[in-house]
XYZ file of C-alpha atoms in Angstrom:
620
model
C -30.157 -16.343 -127.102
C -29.858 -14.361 -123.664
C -25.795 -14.172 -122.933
C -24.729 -10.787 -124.643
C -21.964 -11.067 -127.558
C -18.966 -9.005 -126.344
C -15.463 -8.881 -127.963
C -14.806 -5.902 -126.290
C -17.639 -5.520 -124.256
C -16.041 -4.638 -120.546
C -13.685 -1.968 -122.234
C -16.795 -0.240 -124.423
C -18.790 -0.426 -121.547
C -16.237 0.922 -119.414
C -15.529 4.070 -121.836
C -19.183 4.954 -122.098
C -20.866 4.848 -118.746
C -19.120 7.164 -116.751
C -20.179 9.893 -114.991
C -24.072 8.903 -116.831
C -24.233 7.094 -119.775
C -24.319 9.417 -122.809
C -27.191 6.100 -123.916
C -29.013 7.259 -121.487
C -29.760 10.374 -122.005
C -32.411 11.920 -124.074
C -31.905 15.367 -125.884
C -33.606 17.123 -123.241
C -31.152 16.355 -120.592
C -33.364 14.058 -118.958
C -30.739 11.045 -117.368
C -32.930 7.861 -117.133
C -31.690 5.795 -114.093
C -35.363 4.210 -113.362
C -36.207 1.059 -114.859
C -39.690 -0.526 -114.999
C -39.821 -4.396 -115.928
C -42.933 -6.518 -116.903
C -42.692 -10.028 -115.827
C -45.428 -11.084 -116.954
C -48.859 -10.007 -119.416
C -51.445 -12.143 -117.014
C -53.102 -10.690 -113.855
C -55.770 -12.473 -111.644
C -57.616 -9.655 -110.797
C -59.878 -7.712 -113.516
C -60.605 -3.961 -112.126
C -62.960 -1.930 -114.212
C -60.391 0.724 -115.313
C -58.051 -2.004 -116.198
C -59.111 -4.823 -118.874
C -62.488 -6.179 -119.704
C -64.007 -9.053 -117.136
C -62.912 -11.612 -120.212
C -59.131 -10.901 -119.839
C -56.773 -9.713 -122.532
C -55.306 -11.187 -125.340
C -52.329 -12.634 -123.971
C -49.267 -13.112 -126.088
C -47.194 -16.273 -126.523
C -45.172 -17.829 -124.020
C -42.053 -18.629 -126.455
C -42.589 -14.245 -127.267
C -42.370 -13.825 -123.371
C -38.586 -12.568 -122.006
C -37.301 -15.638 -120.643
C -35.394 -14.944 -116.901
C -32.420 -15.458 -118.319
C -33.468 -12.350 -120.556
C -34.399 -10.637 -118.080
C -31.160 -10.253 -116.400
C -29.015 -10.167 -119.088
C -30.842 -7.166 -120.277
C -30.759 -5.572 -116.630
C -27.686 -6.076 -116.321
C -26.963 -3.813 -119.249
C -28.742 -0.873 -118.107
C -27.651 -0.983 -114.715
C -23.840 -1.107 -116.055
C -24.874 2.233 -118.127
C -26.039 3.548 -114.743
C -29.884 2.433 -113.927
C -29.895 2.733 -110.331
C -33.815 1.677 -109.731
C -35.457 -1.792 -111.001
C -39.349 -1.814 -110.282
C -41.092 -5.229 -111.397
C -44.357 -5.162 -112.573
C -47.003 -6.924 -114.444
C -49.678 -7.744 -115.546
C -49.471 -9.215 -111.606
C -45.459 -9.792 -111.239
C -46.062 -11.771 -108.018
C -47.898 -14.986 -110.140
C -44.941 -15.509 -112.421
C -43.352 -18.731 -110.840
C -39.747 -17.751 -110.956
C -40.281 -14.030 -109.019
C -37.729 -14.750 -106.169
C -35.086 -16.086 -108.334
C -35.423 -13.135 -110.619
C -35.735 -10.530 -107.325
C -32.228 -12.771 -106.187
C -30.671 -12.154 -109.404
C -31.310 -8.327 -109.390
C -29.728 -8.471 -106.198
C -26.338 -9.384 -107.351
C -25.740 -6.853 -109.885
C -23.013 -4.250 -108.913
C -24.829 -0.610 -108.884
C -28.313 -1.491 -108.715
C -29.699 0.333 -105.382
C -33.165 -0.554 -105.397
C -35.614 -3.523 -106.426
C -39.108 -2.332 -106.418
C -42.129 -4.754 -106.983
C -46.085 -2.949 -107.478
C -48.393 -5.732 -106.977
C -52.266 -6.131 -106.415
C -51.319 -7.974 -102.964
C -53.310 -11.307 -103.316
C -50.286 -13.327 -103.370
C -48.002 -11.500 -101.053
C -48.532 -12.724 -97.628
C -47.303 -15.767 -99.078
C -44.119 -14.822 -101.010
C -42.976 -11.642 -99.060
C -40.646 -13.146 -96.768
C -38.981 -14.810 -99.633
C -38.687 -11.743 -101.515
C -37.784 -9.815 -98.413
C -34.908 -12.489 -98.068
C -33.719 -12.482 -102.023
C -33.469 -8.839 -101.651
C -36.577 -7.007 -102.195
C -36.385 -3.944 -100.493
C -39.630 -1.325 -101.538
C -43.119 -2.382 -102.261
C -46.229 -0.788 -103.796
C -49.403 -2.312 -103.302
C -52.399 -1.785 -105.632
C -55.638 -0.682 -103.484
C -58.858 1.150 -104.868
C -61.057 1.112 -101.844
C -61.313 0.328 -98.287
C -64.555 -1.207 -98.028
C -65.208 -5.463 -99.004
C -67.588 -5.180 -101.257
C -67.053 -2.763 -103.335
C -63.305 -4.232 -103.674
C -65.225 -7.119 -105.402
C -67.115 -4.771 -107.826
C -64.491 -3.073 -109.175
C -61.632 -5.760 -109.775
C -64.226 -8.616 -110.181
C -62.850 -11.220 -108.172
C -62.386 -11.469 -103.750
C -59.408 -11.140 -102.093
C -59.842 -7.373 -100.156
C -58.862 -9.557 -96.837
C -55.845 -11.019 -98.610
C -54.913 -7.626 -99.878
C -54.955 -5.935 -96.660
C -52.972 -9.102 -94.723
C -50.378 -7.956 -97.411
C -50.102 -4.941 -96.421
C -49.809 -5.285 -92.558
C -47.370 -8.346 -93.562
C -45.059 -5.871 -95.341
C -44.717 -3.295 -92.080
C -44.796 -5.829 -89.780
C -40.955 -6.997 -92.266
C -39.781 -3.502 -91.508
C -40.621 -1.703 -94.870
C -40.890 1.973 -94.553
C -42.467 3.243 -96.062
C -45.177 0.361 -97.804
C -46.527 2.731 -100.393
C -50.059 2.023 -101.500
C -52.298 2.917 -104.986
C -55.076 4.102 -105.176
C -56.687 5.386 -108.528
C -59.302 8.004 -108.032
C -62.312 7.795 -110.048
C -64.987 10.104 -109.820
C -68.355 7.925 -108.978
C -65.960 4.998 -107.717
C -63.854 5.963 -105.155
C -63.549 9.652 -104.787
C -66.028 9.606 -101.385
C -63.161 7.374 -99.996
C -60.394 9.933 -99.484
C -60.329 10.741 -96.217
C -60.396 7.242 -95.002
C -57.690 6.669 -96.969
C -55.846 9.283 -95.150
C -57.350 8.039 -91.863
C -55.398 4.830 -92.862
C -52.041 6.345 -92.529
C -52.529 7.077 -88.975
C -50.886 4.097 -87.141
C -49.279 2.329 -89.822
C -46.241 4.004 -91.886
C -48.007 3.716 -95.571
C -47.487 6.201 -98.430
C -51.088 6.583 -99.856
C -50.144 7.352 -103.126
C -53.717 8.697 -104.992
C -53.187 8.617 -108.485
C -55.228 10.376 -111.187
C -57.627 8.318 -113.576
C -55.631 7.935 -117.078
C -56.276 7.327 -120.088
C -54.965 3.369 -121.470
C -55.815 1.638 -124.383
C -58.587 -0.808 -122.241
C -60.290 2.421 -120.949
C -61.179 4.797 -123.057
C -60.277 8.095 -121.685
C -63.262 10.485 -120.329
C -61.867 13.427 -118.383
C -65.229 13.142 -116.187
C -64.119 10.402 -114.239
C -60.818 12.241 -113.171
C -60.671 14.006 -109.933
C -57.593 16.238 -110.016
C -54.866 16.357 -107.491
C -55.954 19.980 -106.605
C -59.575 18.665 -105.950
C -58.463 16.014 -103.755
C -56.457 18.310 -101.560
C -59.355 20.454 -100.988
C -61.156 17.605 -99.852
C -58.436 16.369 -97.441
C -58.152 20.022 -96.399
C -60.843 20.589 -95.301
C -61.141 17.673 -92.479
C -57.194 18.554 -92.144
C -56.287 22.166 -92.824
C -52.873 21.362 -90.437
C -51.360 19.084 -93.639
C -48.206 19.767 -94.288
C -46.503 19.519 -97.579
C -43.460 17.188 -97.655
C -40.047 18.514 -99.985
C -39.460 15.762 -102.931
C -37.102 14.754 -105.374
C -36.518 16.633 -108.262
C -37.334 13.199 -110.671
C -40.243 12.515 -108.059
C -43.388 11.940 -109.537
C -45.258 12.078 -106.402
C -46.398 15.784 -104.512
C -45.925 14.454 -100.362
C -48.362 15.441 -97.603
C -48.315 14.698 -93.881
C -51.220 15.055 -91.276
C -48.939 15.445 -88.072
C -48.729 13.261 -86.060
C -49.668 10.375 -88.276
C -47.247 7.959 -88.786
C -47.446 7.109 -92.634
C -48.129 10.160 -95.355
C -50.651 10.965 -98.298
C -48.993 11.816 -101.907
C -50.629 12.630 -105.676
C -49.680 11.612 -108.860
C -50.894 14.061 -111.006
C -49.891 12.767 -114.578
C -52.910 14.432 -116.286
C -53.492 17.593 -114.582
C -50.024 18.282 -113.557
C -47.579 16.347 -116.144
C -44.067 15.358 -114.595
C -42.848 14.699 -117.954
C -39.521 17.651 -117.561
C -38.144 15.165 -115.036
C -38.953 11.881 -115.910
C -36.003 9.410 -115.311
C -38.086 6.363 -116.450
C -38.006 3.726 -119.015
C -39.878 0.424 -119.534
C -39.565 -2.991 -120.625
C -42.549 -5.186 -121.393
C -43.146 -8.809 -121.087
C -42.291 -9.535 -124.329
C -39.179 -7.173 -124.192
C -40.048 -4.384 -125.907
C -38.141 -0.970 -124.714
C -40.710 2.015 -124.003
C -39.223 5.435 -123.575
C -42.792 6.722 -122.649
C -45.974 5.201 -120.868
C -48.542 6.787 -123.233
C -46.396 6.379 -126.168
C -46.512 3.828 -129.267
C -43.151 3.669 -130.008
C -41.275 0.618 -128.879
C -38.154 -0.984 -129.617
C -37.901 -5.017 -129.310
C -34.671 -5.755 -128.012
C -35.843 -9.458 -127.701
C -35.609 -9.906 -131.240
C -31.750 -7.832 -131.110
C -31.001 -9.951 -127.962
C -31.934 -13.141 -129.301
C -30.248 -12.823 -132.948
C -27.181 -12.468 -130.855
C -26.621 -8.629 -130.871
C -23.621 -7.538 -128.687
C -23.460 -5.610 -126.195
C -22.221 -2.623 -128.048
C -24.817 -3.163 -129.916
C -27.629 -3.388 -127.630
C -26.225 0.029 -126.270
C -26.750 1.651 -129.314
C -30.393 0.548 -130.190
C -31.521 1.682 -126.121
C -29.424 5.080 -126.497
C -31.204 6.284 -130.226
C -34.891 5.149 -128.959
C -34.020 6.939 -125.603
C -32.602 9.864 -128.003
C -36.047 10.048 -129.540
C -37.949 10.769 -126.537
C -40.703 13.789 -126.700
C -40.199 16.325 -124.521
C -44.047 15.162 -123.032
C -46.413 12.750 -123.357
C -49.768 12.783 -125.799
C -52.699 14.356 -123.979
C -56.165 13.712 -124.603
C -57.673 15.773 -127.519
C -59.752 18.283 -124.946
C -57.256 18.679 -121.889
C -55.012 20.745 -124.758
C -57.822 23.547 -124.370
C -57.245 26.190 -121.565
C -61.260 26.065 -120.484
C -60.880 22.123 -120.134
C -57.669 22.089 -117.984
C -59.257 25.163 -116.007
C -62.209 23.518 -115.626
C -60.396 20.238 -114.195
C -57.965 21.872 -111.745
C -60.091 24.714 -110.502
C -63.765 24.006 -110.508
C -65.904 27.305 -110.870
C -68.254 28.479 -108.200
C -71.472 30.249 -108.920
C -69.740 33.662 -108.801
C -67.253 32.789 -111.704
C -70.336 31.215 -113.959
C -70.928 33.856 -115.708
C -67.261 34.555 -116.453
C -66.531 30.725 -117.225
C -70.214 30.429 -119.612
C -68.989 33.527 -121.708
C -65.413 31.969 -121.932
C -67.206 28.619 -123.479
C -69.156 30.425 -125.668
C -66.199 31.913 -126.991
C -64.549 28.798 -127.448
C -67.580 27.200 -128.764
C -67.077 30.026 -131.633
C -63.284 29.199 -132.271
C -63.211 25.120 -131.810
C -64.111 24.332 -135.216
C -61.673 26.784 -136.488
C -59.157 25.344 -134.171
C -60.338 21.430 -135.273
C -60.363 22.382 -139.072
C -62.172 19.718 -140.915
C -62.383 17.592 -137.819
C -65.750 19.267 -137.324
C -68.689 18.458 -139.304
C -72.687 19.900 -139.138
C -75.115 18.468 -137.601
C -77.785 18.587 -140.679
C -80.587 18.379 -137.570
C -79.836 21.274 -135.371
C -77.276 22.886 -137.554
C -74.324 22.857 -134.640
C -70.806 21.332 -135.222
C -69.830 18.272 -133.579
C -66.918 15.977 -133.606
C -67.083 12.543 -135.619
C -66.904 9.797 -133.497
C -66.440 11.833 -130.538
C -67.360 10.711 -126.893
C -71.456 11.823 -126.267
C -70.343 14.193 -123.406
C -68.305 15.929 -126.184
C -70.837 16.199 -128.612
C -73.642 17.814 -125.957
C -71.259 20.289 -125.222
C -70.886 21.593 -128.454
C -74.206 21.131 -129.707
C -75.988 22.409 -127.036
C -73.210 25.484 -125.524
C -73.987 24.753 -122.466
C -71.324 23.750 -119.813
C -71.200 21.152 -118.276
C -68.432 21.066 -114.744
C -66.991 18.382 -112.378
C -67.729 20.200 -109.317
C -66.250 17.785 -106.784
C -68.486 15.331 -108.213
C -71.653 16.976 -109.191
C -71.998 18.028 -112.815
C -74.636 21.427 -112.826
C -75.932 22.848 -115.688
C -77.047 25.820 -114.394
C -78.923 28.338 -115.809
C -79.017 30.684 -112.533
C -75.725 31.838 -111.309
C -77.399 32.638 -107.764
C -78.076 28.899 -107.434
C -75.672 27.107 -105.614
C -75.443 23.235 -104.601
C -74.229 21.149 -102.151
C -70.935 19.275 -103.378
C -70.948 16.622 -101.001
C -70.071 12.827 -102.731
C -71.672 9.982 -100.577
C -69.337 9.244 -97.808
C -67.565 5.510 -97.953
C -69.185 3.180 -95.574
C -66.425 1.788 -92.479
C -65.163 -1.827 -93.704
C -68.140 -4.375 -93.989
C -70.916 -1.681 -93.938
C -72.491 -0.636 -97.672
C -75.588 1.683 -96.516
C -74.028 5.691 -96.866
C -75.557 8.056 -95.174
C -75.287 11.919 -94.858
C -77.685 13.957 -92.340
C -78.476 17.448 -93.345
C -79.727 19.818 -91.039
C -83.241 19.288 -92.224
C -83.102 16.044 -92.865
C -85.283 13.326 -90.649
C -83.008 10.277 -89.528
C -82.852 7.648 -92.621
C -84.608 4.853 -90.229
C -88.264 7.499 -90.044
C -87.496 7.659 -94.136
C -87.115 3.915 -94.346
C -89.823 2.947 -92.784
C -92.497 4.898 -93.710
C -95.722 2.603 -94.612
C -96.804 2.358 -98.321
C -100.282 3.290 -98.478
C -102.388 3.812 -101.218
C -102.393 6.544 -104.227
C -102.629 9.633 -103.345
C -103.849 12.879 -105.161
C -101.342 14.174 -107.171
C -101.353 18.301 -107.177
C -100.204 20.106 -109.785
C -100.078 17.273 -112.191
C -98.791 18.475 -115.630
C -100.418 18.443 -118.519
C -97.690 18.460 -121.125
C -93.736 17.199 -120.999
C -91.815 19.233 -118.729
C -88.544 18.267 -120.575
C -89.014 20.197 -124.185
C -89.029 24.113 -124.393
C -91.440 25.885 -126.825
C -89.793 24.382 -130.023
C -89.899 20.502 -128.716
C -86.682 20.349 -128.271
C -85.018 18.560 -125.372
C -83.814 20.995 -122.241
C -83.168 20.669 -118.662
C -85.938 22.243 -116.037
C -85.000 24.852 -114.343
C -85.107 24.361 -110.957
C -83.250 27.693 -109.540
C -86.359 29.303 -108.182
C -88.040 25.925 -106.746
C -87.517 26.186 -102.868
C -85.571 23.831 -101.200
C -87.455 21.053 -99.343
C -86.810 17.319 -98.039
C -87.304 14.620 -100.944
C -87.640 10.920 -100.549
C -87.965 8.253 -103.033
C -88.348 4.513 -103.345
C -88.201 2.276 -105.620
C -87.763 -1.784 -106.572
C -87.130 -4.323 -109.160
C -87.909 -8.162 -109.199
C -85.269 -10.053 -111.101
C -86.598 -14.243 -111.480
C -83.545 -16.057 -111.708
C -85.128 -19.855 -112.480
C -84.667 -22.855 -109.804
C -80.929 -23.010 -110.306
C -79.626 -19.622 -110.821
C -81.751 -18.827 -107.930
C -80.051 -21.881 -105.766
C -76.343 -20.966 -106.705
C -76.988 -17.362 -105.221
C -78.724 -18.068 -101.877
C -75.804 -20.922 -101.755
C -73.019 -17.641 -102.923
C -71.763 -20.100 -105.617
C -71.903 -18.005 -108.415
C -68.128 -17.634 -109.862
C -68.419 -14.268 -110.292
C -68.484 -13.666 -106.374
C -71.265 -12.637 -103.872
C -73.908 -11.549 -106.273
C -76.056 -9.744 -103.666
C -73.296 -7.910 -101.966
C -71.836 -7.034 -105.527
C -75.369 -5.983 -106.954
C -76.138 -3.777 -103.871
C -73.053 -2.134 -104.311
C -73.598 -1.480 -108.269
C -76.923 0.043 -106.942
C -75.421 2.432 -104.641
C -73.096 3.789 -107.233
C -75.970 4.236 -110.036
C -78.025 6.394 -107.972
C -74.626 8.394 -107.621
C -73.885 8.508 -110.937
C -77.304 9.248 -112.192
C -76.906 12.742 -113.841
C -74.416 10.902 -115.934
C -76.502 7.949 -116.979
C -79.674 9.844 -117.500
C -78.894 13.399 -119.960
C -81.799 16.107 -118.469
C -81.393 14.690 -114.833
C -80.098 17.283 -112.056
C -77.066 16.071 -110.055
C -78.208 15.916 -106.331
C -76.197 15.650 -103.088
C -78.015 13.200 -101.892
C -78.438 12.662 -97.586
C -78.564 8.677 -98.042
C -79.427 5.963 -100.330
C -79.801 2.085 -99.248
C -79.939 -0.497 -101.982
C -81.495 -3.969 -100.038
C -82.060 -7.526 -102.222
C -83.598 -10.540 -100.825
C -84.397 -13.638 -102.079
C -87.818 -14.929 -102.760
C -88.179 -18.716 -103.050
C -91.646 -18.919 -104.177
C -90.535 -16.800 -107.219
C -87.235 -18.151 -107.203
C -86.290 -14.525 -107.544
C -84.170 -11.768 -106.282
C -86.521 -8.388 -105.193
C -84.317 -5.156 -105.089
C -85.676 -2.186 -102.985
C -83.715 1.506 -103.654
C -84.265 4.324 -101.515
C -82.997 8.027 -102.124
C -82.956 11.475 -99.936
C -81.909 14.583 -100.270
C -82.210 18.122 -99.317
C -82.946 19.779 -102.095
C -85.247 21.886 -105.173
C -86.153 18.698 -107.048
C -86.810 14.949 -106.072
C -85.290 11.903 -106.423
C -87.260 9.403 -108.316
C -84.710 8.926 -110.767
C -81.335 8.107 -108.580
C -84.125 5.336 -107.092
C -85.382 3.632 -110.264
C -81.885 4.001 -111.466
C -80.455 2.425 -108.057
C -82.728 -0.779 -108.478
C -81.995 -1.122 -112.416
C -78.618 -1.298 -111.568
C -78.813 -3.559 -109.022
C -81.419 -5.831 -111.270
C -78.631 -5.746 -114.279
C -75.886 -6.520 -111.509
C -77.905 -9.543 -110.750
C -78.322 -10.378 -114.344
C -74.600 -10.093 -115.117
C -73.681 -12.445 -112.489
C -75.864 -14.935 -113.000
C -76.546 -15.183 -117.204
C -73.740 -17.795 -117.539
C -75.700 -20.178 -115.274
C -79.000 -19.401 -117.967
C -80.390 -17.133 -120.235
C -84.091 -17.334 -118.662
C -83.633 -14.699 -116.347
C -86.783 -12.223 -116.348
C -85.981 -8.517 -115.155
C -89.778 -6.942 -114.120
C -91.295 -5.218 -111.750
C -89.114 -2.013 -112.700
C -90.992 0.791 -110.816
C -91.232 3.826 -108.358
C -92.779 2.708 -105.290
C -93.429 5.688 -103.246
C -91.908 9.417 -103.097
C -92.135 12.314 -100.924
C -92.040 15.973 -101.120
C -91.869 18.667 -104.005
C -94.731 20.959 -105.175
C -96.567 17.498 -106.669
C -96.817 16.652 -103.192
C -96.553 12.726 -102.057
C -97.264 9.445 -103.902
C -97.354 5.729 -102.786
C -98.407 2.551 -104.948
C -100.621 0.050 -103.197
């Protein structure tokens, strides 16, 4: 049942919503006049961050708010002084009956604004309509600017559809058409400035949003680059930004390169809560009330609405869960500690190592007095770790060493003289997936591509025990702070035999899963990036260039992958190769294992290298 019961509906209404519904308001003062509605659980993309490539369990259609519902319960809030309606999903714009609910919203006295935030596949198509029914602000989901790697990270095409979207919407007259991008370190973070670049000549709001945590991704604070990071970066290619004033409930921090015609803003909801002004409250799909995002605790006014609850009511349900409200949301177990936060918003540089290293060793001291009987011994090594704790965690406090997001390199260093270059690979232009970066010393990448693979060569200084143990056999990091710095090359392949039809369906790009080569080359690019992470005693390295190429052998009926790495730098880059063409080779394998389970990976191995004290080495 969707029509509210109301004996004396108008005159309790009446009596309570004026100047701000006491309902409301939570105990903190906070007057919530934003409200966020799910239309729907289902979404036809699948980004990484989001929800596994298999989808979600979806609930019911018969436990799904009904349009009908939808109103009625809008209609509610925005008579106890709602002023903002944003839809949402799941994907709002594939739920059938969008326009007629966007018309709907339009007729109800009071409401100002009717928002939509959609992924942009569908809204070429249905904008105009909208537009007409009464739509009036958009925000369009966008992680990246470049084709391919829009495919890898939501799993399905549609970049071109996306950006048609977007130049649909200015070319209707919105101002500003806000777009979102989440920043994740080792996805997108290299893209920044061309993101800013994109603001230029069309009036957008790039709206970058910090990584958070959800229940589908599991949070790991490594993969967030923090507002104050991200303004560095922009800073540096503009130092002329200018910071825009905001609303006090805003949850966005504006910026304007002048002279552009759209704007840049950050929503820092993990290193920079907004929680003391938020004014918003959410309804999901299957109409349950949320007071907070990251909180559990929801209210199903479905069930009230539909065992015929009044209005009255209804009113009082909303106005005790809205009572109950925390003052701030939950925050990941680690970002409570002051070294942690630090560590996220202001990256150390070598001269504040040694400060920062004795800080963690204090805190390595106090944690498990802190964590109580959270921590338990390791009966190997002696050292307290966390149960069930994320690996990252665990090295850190078994090991004491630090390690830091410094604008996407993570250094354990042992020498506070040594410094490194923080470059992340710069985003290719649209259609383009080779990066390149040229040092000073560095060769062009065409002399380093092309260099002829000869045979073996002598290999000086060849060691005679592992390199990776210290005097006890246990596991350590080299260090490489008094190595000089020199130019290092590396490349490697992979050979991944597919079988007749696999093999077919990909020269043919009629694998459901999309363009498997453009996809796997992609992957590859971003594993030799993320390396250090993948691979525990490997050195992060700024690395000049790296070009991931497959091609398709039909004698084999297989796919052969060859990496290549460079950098400028004290040690070499074997490892961001081999791990570039495994990548790539699982990539392949992902794609394809639905068609069969026959596929062979082989052929896994460093082809050739160059430079470091070992000197140079090629395989015939």
């Amino acid at each position: 049942m969707c029509e509210l019961q109301s004996s004396e509906g108008g005159r309790f209404l009446l009596e309570h919503a004026v100047p701000f519904s006491a309902f409301l308001m939570d105990s903190f003062g906070r007057q919530h006049n934003y409200l966020r509605i799910s239309l729907t659980e289902k979404c036809n993309l699948r980004c990484q961050y989001c929800m596994p490539e298999e989808g979600v369990q979806l609930s019911p259609k018969s436990e799904l708010l009904t349009a009908q519902e939808i109103i009625a319960l809008a209609r509610l809030f925005v008579k106890e002084g709602v002023e903002k309606i944003r839809l949402t999903g799941g994907e709002p714009l594939i739920r059938p009956d969008v326009v007629d609910i966007v018309g709907q919203l339009y007729k109800l006295e009071g409401l100002k604004t009717i928002a939509v935030t959609t992924n942009g596949i569908n809204l070429t198509r249905l904008l105009p309509r909208l537009k007409e029914a009464g739509l009036n602000a958009i925000n369009i989901s966008l992680d990246t600017l470049v084709p391919a790697k829009f495919e890898f990270i939501v799993r399905r095409k549609g970049f071109h559809k996306v950006m048609e979207g977007i130049h649909k919407a200015t070319e209707l007259g919105y101002r500003p058409v806000k777009v979102n991008c989440v920043v994740m370190r080792g996805f997108n973070e290299d893209e920044l400035l061309g993101f800013v670049d994109f603001t230029k000549d069309l009036p957008l709001d790039v709206r970058f949003i910090e990584y958070m945590p959800f229940d589908g991704n599991k949070w790991n604070f490594k993969k967030m680059v923090s507002y104050k990071e991200m303004l560095d970066t922009i800073k540096q290619r503009w130092p002329e930004l200018e910071k825009l004033p905001c609303e006090t409930s805003s949850t966005a921090k504006s910026y304007k390169v002048p002279h552009f015609q759209g704007q840049i803003s950050f929503i820092t909801s993990m290193s920079e809560h907004f929680c003391g002004s938020c004014n918003r409250l959410r309804i999901t799909a299957d109409g349950n009330l949320k007071v907070c995002l990251f909180g559990n605790s929801e209210v199903s006014l479905r069930d009230h609405l539909r065992s015929g609850a009044s209005e009255e009511e209804l009113v009082q349900i909303i106005g005790a869960a809205v009572g109950r409200k925390k003052k701030q949301h939950a925050e990941p177990a680690l970002m409570s500690f002051p070294l942690c936060q630090d560590t996220l918003q202001y990256p150390p540089n070598s001269k504040q190592w040694g400060h920062t290293f004795s800080h963690w060793l204090t805190l390595r001291t106090s944690l498990p007095k802190q964590m109580g009987k959270a921590f338990m011994k390791n009966k190997l090594t002696g050292q307290p770790f966390l149960p069930g704790s994320h690996p990252e965690q665990q090295w850190h406090i078994m090991t004491g060493i630090l390690q830091t997001q410094l604008r996407g390199c993570c250094v354990f260093q042992k020498d506070p003289s040594s410094t490194f270059d923080t470059k992340c690979l710069e985003a290719s232009s649209v259609g383009q997936v080779s990066v390149d970066y040229q040092s000073k010393e560095a060769s062009p990448g065409s002399e380093f591509c092309t260099r002829d693979l000869g045979s073996c060569t002598n290999i000086p200084h060849a060691s005679h025990s592992l390199t990776h143990t210290d005097e006890e056999g246990r596991a350590t990091m080299v260090d490489v702070g008094g190595k000089p710095d020199s130019r290092r090359s590396a490349v490697a392949g992979a050979v991944v035999c597919l079988g007749q039809k696999a093999f077919g369906m990909v020269r043919q790009n009629q694998v459901k899963k999309g363009d498997v080569l453009a996809v796997a080359q992609i992957a590859g690019i971003q594993g030799a990036k993320l390396t250090s992470q993948l691979i525990p005693l490997c050195h992060n390295i700024p690395l000049n260039h790296v070009e991931v190429s497959l091609s398709l052998d039909e004698a084999r009926y297989a796919v052969v992958i060859r990496s290549s790495c460079q950098t400028w730098g004290r040690t070499g880059v074997e490892m961001e190769a081999l791990t570039a063409a495994s990548l790539a080779a699982l990539t392949v394998y992902d794609m394809c294992k639905a068609v069969t389970h026959e596929i062979v990976i082989k052929e896994v191995k460093l082809l050739s290298k160059t430079g470091g004290q070992r000197g140079d080495f090629s395989r015939v």
